[in-house]
Short mmCIF file of C-alpha atoms in Angstrom, two decimals:
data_model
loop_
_atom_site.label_atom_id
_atom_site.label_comp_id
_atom_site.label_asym_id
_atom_site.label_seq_id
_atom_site.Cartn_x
_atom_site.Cartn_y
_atom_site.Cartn_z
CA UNK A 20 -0.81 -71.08 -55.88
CA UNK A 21 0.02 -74.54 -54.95
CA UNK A 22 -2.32 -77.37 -55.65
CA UNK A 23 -2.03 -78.92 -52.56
CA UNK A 24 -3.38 -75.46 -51.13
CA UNK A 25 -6.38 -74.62 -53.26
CA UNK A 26 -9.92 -75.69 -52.32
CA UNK A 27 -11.52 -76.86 -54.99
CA UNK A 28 -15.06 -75.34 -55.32
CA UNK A 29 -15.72 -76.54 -58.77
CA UNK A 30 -13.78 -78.80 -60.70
CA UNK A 31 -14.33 -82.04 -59.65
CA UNK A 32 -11.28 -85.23 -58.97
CA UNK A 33 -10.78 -86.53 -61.78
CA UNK A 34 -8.12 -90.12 -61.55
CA UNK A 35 -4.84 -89.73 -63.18
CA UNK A 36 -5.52 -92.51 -65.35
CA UNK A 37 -9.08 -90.84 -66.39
CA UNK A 38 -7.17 -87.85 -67.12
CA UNK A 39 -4.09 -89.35 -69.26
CA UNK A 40 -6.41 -91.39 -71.52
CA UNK A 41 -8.48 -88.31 -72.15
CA UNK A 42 -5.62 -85.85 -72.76
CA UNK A 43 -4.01 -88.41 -74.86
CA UNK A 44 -7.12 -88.92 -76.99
CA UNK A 45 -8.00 -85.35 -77.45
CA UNK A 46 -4.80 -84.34 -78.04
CA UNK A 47 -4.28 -86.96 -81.10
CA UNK A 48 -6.86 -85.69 -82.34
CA UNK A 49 -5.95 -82.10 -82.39
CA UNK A 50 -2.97 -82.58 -83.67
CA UNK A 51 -4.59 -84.38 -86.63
CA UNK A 52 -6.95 -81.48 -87.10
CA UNK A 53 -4.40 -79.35 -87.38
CA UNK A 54 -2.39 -81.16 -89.98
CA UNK A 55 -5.67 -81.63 -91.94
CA UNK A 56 -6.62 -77.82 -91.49
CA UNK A 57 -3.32 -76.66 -92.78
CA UNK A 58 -3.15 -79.14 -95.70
CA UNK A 59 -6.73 -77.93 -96.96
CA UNK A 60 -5.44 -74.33 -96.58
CA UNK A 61 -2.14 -75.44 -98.60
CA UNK A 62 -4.45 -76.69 -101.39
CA UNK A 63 -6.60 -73.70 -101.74
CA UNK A 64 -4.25 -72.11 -102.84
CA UNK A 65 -1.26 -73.67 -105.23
CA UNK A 66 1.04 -70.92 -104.90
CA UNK A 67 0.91 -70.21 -101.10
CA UNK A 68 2.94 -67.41 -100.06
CA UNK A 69 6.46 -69.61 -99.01
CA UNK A 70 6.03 -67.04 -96.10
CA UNK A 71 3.36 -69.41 -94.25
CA UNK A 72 5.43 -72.13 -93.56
CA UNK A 73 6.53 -70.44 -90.48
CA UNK A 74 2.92 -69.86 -88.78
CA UNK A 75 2.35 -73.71 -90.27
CA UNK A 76 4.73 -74.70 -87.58
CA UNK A 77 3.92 -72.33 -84.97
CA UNK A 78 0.03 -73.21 -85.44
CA UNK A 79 0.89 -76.28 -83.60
CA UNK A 80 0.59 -75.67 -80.34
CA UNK A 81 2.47 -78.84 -78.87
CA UNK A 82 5.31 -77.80 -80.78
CA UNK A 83 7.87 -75.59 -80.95
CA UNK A 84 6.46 -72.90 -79.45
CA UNK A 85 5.37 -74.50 -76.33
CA UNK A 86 9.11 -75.79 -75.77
CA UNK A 87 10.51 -71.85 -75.86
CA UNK A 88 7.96 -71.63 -73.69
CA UNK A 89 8.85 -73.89 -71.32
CA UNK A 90 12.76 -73.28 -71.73
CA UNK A 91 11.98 -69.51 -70.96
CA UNK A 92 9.87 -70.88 -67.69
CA UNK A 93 13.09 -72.83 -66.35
CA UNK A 94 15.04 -69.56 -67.40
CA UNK A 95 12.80 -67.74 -64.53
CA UNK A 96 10.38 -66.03 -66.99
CA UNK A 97 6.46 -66.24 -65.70
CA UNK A 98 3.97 -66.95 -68.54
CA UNK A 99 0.52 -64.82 -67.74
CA UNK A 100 -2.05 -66.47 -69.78
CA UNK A 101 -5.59 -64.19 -70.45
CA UNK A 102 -8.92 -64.94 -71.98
CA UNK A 103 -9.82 -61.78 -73.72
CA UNK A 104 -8.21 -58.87 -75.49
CA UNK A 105 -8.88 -55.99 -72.71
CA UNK A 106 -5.73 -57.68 -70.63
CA UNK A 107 -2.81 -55.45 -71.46
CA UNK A 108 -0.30 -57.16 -72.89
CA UNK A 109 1.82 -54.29 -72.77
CA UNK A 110 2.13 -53.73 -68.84
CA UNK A 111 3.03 -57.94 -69.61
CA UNK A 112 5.98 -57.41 -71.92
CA UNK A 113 7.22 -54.70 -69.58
CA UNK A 114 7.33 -57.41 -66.75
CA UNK A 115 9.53 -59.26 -68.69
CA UNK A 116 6.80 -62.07 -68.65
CA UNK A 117 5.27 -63.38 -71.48
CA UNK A 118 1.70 -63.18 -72.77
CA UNK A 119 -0.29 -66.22 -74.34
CA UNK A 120 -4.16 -65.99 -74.87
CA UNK A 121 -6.00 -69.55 -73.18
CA UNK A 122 -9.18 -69.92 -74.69
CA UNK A 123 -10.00 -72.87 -76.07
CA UNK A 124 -10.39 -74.05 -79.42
CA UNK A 125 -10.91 -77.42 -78.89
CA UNK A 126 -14.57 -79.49 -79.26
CA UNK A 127 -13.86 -82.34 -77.64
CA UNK A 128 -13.32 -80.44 -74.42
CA UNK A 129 -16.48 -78.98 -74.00
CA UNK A 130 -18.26 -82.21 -73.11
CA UNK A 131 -15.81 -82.33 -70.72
CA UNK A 132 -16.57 -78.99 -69.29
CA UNK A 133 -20.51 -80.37 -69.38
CA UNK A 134 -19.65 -82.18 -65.86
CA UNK A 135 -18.44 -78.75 -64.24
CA UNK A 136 -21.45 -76.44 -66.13
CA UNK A 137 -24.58 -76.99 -67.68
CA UNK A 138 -24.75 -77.37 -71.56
CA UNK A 139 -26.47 -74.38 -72.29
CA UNK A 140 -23.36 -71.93 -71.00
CA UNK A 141 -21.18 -70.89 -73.98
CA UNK A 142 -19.37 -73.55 -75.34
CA UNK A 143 -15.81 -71.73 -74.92
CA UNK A 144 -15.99 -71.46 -71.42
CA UNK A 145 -17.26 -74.64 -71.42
CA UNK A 146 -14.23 -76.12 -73.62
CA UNK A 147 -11.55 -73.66 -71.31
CA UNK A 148 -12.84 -75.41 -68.48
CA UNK A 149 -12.72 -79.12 -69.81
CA UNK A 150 -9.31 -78.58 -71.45
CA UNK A 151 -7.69 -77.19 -67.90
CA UNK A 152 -9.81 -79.95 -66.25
CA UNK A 153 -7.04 -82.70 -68.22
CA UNK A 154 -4.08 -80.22 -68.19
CA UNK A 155 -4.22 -80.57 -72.25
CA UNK A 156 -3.59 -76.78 -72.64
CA UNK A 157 -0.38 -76.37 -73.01
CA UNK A 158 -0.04 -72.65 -72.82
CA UNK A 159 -2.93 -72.78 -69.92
CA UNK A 160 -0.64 -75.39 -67.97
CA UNK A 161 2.03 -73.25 -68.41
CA UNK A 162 0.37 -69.82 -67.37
CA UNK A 163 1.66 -68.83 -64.10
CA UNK A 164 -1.50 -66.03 -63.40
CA UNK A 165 -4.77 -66.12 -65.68
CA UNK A 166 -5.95 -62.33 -66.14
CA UNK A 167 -10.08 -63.24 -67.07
CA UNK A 168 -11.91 -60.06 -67.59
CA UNK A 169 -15.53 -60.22 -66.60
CA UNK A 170 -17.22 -59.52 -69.94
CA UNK A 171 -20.30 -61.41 -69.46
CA UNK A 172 -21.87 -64.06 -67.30
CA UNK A 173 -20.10 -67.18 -68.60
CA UNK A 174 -16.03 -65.59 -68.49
CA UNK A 175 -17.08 -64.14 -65.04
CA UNK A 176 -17.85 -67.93 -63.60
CA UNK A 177 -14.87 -69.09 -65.61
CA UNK A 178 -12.46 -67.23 -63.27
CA UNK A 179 -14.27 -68.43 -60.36
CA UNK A 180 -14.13 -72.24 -61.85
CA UNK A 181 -10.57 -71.92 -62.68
CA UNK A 182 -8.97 -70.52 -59.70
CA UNK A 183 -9.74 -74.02 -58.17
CA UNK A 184 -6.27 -74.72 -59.99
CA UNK A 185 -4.51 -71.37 -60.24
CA UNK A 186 -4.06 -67.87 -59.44
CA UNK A 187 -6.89 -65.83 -61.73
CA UNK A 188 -6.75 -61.80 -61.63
CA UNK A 189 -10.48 -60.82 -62.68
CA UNK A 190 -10.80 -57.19 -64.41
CA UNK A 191 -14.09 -55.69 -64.03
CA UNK A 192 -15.30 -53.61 -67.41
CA UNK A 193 -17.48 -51.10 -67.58
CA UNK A 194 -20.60 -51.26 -69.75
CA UNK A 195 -20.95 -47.96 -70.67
CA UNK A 196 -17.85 -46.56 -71.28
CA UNK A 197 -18.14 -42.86 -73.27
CA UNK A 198 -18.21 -41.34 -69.62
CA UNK A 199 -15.50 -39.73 -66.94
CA UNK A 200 -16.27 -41.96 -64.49
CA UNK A 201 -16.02 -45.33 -66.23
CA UNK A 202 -12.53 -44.14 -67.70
CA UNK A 203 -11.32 -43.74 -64.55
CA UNK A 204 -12.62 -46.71 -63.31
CA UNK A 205 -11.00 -48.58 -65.85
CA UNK A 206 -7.81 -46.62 -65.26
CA UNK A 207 -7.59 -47.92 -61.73
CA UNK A 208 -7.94 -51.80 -63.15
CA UNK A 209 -5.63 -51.11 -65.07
CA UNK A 210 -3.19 -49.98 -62.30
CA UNK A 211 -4.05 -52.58 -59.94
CA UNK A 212 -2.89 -54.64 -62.67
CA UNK A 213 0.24 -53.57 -63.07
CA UNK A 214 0.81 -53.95 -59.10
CA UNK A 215 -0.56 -57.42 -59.47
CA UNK A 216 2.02 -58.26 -62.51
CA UNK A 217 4.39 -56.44 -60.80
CA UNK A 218 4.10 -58.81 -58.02
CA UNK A 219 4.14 -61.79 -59.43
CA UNK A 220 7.45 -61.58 -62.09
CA UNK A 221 9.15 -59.45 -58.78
CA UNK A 222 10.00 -57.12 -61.73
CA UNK A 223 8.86 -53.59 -61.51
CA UNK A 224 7.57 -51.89 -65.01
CA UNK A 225 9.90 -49.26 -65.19
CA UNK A 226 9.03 -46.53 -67.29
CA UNK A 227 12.18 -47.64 -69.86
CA UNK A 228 10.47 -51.34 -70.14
CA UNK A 229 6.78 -49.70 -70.54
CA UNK A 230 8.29 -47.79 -73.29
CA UNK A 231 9.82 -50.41 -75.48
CA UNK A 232 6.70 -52.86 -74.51
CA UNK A 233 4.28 -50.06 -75.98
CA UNK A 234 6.88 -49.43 -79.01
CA UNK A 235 7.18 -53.31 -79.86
CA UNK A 236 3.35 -53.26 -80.11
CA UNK A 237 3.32 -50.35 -82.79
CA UNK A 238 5.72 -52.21 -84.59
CA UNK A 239 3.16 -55.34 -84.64
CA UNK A 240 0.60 -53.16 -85.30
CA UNK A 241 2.20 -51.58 -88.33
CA UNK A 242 2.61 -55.00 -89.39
CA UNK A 243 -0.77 -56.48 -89.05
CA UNK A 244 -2.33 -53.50 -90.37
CA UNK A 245 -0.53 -54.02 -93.52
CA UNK A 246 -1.58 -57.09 -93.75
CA UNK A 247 -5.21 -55.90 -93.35
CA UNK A 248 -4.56 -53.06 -95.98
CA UNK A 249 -3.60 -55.84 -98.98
CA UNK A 250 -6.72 -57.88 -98.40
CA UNK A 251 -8.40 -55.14 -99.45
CA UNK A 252 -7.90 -55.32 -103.06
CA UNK A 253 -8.11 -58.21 -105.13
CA UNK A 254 -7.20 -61.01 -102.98
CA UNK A 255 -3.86 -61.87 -102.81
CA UNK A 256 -3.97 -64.29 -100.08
CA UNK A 257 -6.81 -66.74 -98.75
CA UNK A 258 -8.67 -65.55 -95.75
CA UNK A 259 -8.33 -68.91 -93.57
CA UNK A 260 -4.07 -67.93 -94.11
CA UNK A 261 -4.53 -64.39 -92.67
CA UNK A 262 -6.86 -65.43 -89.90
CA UNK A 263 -4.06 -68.23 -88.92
CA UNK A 264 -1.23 -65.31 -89.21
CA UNK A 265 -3.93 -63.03 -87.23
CA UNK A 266 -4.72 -65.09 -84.44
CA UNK A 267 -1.21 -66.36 -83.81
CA UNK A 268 0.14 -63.65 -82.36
CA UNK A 269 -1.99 -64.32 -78.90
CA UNK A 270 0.80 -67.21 -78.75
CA UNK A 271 3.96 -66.54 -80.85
CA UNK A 272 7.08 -64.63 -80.04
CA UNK A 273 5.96 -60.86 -80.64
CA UNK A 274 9.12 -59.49 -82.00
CA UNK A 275 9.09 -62.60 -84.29
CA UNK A 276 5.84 -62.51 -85.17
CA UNK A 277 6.05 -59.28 -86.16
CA UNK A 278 9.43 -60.02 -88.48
CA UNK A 279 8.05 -62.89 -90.23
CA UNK A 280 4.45 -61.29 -90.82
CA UNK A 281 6.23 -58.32 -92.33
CA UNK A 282 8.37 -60.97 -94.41
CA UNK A 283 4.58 -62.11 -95.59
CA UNK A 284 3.62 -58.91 -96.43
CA UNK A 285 6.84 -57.96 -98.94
CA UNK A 286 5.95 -61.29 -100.96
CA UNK A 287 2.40 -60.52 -101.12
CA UNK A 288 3.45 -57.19 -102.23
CA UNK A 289 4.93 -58.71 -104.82
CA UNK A 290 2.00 -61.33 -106.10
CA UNK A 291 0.04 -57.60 -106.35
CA UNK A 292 2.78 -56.45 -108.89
CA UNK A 293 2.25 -59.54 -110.50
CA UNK A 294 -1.55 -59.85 -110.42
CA UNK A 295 -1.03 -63.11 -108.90
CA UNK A 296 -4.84 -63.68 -107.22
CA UNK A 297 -5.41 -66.87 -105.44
CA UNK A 298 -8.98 -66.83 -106.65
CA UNK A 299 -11.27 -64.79 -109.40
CA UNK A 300 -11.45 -61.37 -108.12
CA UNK A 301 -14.82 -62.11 -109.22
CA UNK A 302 -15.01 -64.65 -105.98
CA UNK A 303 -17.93 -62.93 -103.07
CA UNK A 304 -16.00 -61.13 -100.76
CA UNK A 305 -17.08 -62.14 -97.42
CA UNK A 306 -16.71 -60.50 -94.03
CA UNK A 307 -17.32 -62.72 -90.83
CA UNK A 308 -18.06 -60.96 -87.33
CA UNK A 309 -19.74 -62.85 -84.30
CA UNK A 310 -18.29 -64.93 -81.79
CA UNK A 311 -14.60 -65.67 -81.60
CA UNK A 312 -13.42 -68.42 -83.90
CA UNK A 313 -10.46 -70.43 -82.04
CA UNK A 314 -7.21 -72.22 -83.93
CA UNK A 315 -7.18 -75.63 -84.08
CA UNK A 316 -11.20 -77.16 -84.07
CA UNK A 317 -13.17 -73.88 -84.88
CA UNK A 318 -12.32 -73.42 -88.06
CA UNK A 319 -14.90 -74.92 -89.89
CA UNK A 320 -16.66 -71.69 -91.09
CA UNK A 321 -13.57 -70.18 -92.98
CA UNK A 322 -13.28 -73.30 -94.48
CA UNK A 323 -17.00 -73.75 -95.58
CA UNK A 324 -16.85 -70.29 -97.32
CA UNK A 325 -13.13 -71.11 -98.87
CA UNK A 326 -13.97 -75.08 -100.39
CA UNK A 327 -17.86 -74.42 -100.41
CA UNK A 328 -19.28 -74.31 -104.22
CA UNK A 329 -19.88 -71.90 -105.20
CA UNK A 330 -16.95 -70.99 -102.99
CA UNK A 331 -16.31 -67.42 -101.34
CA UNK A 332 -12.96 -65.57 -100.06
CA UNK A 333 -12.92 -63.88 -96.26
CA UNK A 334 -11.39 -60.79 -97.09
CA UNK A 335 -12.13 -59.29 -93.54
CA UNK A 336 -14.00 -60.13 -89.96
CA UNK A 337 -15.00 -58.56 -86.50
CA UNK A 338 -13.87 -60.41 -84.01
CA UNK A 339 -11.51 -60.51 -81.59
CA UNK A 340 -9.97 -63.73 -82.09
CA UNK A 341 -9.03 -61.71 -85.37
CA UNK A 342 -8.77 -58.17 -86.68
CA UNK A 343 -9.86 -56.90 -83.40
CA UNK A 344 -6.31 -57.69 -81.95
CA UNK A 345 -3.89 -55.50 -83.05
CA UNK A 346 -6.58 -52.97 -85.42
CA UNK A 347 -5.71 -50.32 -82.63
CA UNK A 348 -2.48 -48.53 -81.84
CA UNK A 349 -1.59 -47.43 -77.71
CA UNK A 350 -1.85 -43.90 -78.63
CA UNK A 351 0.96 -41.86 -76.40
CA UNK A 352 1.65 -38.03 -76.02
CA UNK A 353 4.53 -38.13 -74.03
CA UNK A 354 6.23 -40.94 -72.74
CA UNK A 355 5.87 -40.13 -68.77
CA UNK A 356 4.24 -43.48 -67.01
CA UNK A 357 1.36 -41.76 -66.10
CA UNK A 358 0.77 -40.64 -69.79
CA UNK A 359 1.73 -44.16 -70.86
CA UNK A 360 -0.72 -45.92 -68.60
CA UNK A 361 -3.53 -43.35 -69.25
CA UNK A 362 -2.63 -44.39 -73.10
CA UNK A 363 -2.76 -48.29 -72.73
CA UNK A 364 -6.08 -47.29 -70.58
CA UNK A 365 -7.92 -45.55 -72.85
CA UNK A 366 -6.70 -48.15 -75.79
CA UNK A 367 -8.08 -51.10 -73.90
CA UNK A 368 -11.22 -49.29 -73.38
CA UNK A 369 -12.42 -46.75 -75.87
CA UNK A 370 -11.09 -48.80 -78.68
CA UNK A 371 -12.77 -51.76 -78.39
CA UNK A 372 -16.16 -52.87 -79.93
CA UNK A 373 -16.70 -55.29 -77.47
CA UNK A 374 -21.01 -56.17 -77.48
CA UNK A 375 -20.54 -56.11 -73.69
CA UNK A 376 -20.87 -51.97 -73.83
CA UNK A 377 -23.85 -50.20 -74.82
CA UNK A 378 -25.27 -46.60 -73.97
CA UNK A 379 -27.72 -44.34 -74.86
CA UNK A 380 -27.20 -44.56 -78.81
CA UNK A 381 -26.21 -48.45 -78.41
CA UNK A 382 -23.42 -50.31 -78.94
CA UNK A 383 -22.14 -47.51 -82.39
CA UNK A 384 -18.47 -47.86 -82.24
CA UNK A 385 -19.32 -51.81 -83.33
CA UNK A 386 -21.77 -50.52 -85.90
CA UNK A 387 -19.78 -47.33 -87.10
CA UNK A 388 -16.40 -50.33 -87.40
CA UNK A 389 -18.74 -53.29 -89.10
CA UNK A 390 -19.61 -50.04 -91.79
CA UNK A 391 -16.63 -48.58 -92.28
CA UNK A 392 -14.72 -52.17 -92.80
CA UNK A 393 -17.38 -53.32 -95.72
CA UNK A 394 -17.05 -49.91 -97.30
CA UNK A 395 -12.50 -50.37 -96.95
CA UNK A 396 -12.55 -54.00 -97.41
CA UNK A 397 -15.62 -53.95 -100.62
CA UNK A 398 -17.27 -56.31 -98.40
CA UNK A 399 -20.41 -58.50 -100.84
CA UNK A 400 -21.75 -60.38 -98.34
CA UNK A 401 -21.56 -60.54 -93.93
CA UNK A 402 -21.73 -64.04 -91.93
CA UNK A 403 -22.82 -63.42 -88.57
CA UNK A 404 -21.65 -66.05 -86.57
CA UNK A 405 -23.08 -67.09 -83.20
CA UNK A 406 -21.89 -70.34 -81.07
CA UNK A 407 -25.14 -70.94 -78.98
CA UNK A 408 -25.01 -70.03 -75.72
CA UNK A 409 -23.10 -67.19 -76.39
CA UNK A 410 -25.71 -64.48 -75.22
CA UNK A 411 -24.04 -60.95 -75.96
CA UNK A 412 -23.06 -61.88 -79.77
CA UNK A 413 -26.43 -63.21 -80.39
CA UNK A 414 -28.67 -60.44 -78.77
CA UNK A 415 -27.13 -57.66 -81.12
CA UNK A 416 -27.94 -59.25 -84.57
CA UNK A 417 -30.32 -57.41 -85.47
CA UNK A 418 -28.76 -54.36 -84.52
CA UNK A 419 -25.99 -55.60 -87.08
CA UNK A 420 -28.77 -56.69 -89.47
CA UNK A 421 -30.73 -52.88 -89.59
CA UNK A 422 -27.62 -51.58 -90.04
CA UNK A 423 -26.37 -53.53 -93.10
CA UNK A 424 -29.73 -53.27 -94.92
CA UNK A 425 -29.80 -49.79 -94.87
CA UNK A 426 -26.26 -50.57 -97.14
CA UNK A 427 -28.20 -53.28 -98.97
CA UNK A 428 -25.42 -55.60 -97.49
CA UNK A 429 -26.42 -59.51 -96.98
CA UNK A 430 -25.69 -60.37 -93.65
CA UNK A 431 -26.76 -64.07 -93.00
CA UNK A 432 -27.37 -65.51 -89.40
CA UNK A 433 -25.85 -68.84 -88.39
CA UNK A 434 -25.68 -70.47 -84.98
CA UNK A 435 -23.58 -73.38 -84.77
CA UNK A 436 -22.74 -75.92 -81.80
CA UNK A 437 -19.14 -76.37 -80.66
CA UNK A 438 -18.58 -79.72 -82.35
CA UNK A 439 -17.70 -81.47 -86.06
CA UNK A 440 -21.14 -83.01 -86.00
CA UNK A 441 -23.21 -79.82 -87.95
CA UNK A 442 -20.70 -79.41 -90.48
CA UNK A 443 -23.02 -80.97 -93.20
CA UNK A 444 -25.69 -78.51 -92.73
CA UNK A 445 -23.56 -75.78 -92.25
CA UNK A 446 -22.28 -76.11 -95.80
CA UNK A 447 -25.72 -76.42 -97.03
CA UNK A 448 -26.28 -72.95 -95.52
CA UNK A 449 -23.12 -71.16 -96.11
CA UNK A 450 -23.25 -72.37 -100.01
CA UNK A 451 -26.88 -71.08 -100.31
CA UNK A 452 -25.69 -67.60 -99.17
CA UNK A 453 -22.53 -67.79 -101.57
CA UNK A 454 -24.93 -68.76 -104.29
CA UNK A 455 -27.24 -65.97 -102.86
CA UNK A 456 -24.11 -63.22 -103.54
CA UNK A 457 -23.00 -64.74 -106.84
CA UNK A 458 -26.53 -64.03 -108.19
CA UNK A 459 -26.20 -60.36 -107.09
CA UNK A 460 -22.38 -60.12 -108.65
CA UNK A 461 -23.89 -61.71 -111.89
CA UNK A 462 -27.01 -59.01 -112.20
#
């Protein structure tokens, strides 16, 4: 979709100058936040796996990793960009395209987004929509179709307020999904999608491609769950270094991705032989859950717990900017397409602990998952983390909350802004709850 051709219902003009200076000046400054995030994470730990040097460079997301990108782009390939982990990246792959997840991670951009929506929407949306307003994304700008799936109020406006610039395919979820009908509702998203990709790359998904899209994603998953697995004794690698490895496969090369994370894995095999623990295994083991934490800007709660004094170690989380990305396998029988498609369907769907679902017991898979992860991961202490304005994360705390005390499991509240401003009183919170868990270790 041309820009020439799109009526813009939204987004307002914005002067080419206006937008260069901006871009320029956020962009600086990401770019220094992510040299400064990765140097604190270097110095937490003086005998970082050599490993992370590689998702070092490919945190930087005006570097190499946008230039495949755009090499690939001139080679033909389209880039589908998404906003949340129910678009299947498989049905992508098979395409031949190439998935990147959009959302923004940036502050600055959210006062941007202000002009478009009012303050009190989630801050995300509100940064997604300021950082495509100055074309500073640069996997966004490079996105040929947006797949937004209409989770709640603010993502289903966001694919209304974006497709003033490009083509968005919306996905419509059901909230209650432990019935026949919704799974076959879903099912037929999930076909339309594949027309829609289908369409777009002028490559059909052959059931060869589907195949070896689905099989590359086991291999991932093996991968990342490994990862997962060695965090679960004493910690053998700092939890802001896992997130980073975590989160960057929504952008990286998957097949690569998946090499070098396994190459992470064999040397932190190896600090376990060695009893080579980046902290005390005495050190609260936290678990975050809550809203989605984005690479570069939000960051600042890993790095409370990791430098706060006393100081804690994230040895798991809950979210889908996390452990929530690759935690479940596409689960096939055979490998006909319809079996393959009913598999990414029901993977997309019944696997997910998304607070958008409930039903007559509530939303339990997120509860039963939340449990059994403390229990694996000898969880002390939980942060529940909610950006303000985001409604669903919020409104299910104290669900969460019931169901950790019945554990006698801290779980500690804390709403934050989208900005650097708060970080002082932040730490004064998250260091009172460490404090609050190193009493409990002590006794």
């Amino acid at each position: 979709m041309s820009k020439e051709t799109v009526e813009r219902r939204y987004l307002p003009e914005i002067s080419q100058k206006e937008m260069d200076e901006l871009k320029n000046t956020v962009k600086a400054t990401s770019q220094k936040i992510i040299a400064d995030n990765i140097e604190r994470m270097k110095k937490a730990d003086p005998h970082r796996p050599e490993a992370m040097k590689y998702f070092d460079d490919i945190a930087n997301f005006f570097g190499r990793r946008q230039q495949e990108i755009q090499a690939e782009k001139e080679r033909g390939k389209k880039v589908i960009g998404y906003m949340c982990l129910f678009a299947p990246t498989e049905l992508i792959t098979a395409a031949d395209a190439i998935p990147v997840r959009v959302n923004s991670g940036w502050y600055d951009t959210s006062k941007i987004g202000d002009r478009v929506v009012p303050v009190e929407v989630c801050p995300v949306i509100r940064s997604t929509i300021g950082a495509k307003m100055i074309e500073l994304s640069p996997f966004l700008e490079q996105s040929d179709a947006l797949i937004s799936v209409l989770t709640c109020d603010g993502m289903t406006k966001l694919s209304e307020i974006l497709s003033d610039k490009t083509t968005v395919w919306g996905m419509n979820v059901p909230r209650i999904k432990d019935s026949n009908q919704s799974l076959r509702f879903w099912g037929d998203e999930i076909k339309h999608m594949k027309t829609q990709i289908e369409s777009l790359t002028g490559n059909k998904i052959s059931r060869k491609n589907l195949k070896e899209a689905i099989t590359q994603s086991h291999r991932a998953t093996k991968a990342f769950r490994r990862l997962q697995d060695l965090r679960k004794a004493n910690p053998v690698i700092m939890g802001r270094d896992a997130m980073l490895v975590n989160q960057a496969y929504s952008w990286d090369d998957q097949k690569r991705w998946t090499e070098k994370t396994e190459a992470l894995c064999d040397e932190l095999e190896t600090r376990t032989l060695q009893k080579d623990w980046v902290c005390s295994p005495d050190t609260p083991r936290i678990m975050v859950t809550g809203t989605p934490m984005f690479w570069p800007d939000n960051w600042k709660l890993p790095t409370l717990v990791e430098e706060g004094n006393p100081k804690g170690i994230i040895v798991a989380d809950e979210q889908c900017s996390g452990e929530r990305i690759l935690n479940d396998p596409v689960g096939v029988d055979e490998w006909s397409m319809d079996d393959m498609l009913n598999a990414i369907s029901e993977r997309y769907l019944m696997a997910s602990t998304c607070p958008c679902f409930t039903s007559k017991d509530g939303n339990e898979d997120r509860i039963n998952w939340l449990l059994n992860k403390v229990k694996e991961s000898n969880v002390q202490g939980v942060i529940y983390y909610v950006i303000r304005g985001c409604m669903l994360y919020a409104m299910e705390y104290s669900r969460v909350k019931k169901a950790l005390d019945k554990i006698n499991i801290p779980v500690y509240y804390l709403d934050t802004e989208y900005t650097r401003e708060d970080v002082g009183q932040l730490k004064t919170r998250v260091e009172a709850f460490l404090e609050l868990l190193n009493a409990r270790i002590d006794f």
